[in-house]
Amino acid sequence: MDLREMFPMKLGFGGLRLPTNGEKDHIEYDKMCEMVDEYMSAGGKYFDTSFIYHRGKSEEAMAACVVDRFGRDSFCLSDKLPLWAVDGKIDLQSVFDVQLKKCHVDFFDFYLLHNVNRNDTDFIEKSDAFEFQQRLKREGKIRFAGFSFHDTPEMLDKILTEHSGLDFVQLQINYYDWLSNYVQSKKCYEVAVSHNMPVVVMETVRGGGLSSLPPAADQLLRNVQPQSSASSLAIRFAASLDNVFMVLSGMSNIDHVRDNCSYMRADKFKKLSDAEYETIQQITKIIKMNKKINCIECGSCSEVCPENIEIDKILSIYNDSQLFGNYNFPEMHFNIHVRGNSAKKCIKCGACQTVCPKGIQIVDNISAICKIYDK
Ligand code: SF4
Ligand code: SF4
């Protein structure tokens, strides 16, 4: 079955930002049930959770609000195995069994290795995690095997080349990160296409950052589409990509569900028009005008650095953390994209600063930033 044909509505119900009473691990089931009902009545079928979301409570919430209330064939459940959280525990089967139990199911429709990246390669090899997934598939314990991913396009290509039997990949894709120098949504998407690998999209609205725009960007949207929410542009951007079969949205209340479903239900969805793509480009420019450090991501500094420090990525991760808060996990991105090539290696030769077209005080800036993230 081609996953790209499987779901008439491409909107997925994310399990990372469920309604709570303020405490991450206290999910409000009555509110979530109302949201689930609204989503399913609009044609939604895809629920996404993980071993670690909401301090381990997201899986239980999916059990109570979805699995226990609807027939098993009326929804798809996607769960993830966080390799870093079970580090040292090579017996992945016992983790998987706990997940089935917490979710009140005897199989998962979609099962992912969570956040596969270069730092996990040793553990993946030791635990034979990709083969573990294939065994689960043969045993009928999962229907589709995939992994979520935040590393580089080159790393994605390597994994997809080296491992067979994978059915999909989950990528961070949104219009702000499309040309980012570290997330590289566009290039990662193109790698997935080149492997004919269907894609699930995560961080569609960048942890909510693209749901509430700076005033000038919001005004631009109002001028073009007075009735549309900022989220609609971000969600439809991802859903307009042909190789994408599911777009996750971290909906936190019933209004989010109503808004998302209003333009994503099968009978309403429209791909973005050329004019909307143009609006998105302008909005991105406006968001970037508020960057703390005026780096244009030209990369010249990193090219001349004798210590191979990832200068431009360090600055971008920091700038994005200031624009979007910590919702998009700057530490995680730092660990993946910079680790080992941080300011700790700087010999203060000054070569980077001589080529910077913006005259940025690079040495001081990267040193201060790396103190935050390089733990
Ligand atoms: S000053 Fe530091 S960061 Fe800049 S080029 Fe020299 S070693 Fe690299
Ligand atoms: S040279 Fe300057 S503008 Fe270009 S990436 Fe480096 S810090 Fe940014």
mmCIF file of C-alpha atoms in Angstrom, residues 36 138 175 192-193 195 218 220 249 260 317 323 345:
data_model
loop_
_atom_site.group_PDB
_atom_site.id
_atom_site.type_symbol
_atom_site.label_atom_id
_atom_site.label_comp_id
_atom_site.label_asym_id
_atom_site.label_seq_id
_atom_site.Cartn_x
_atom_site.Cartn_y
_atom_site.Cartn_z
ATOM 1 C CA VAL A 36 -10.241 13.818 19.498
ATOM 2 C CA ARG A 138 7.372 -9.664 10.348
ATOM 3 C CA TYR A 175 8.528 27.235 5.633
ATOM 4 C CA ALA A 192 13.493 11.454 0.905
ATOM 5 C CA VAL A 193 12.000 12.002 -2.555
ATOM 6 C CA HIS A 195 14.628 7.403 -2.171
ATOM 7 C CA ASP A 218 0.499 39.303 10.578
ATOM 8 C CA LEU A 220 0.661 41.078 5.532
ATOM 9 C CA SER A 249 0.034 19.405 14.359
ATOM 10 C CA ASN A 260 -6.712 22.980 11.490
ATOM 11 C CA ILE A 317 20.590 27.964 16.353
ATOM 12 C CA LEU A 323 12.892 34.122 17.927
ATOM 13 C CA LYS A 345 38.140 24.805 19.714
#
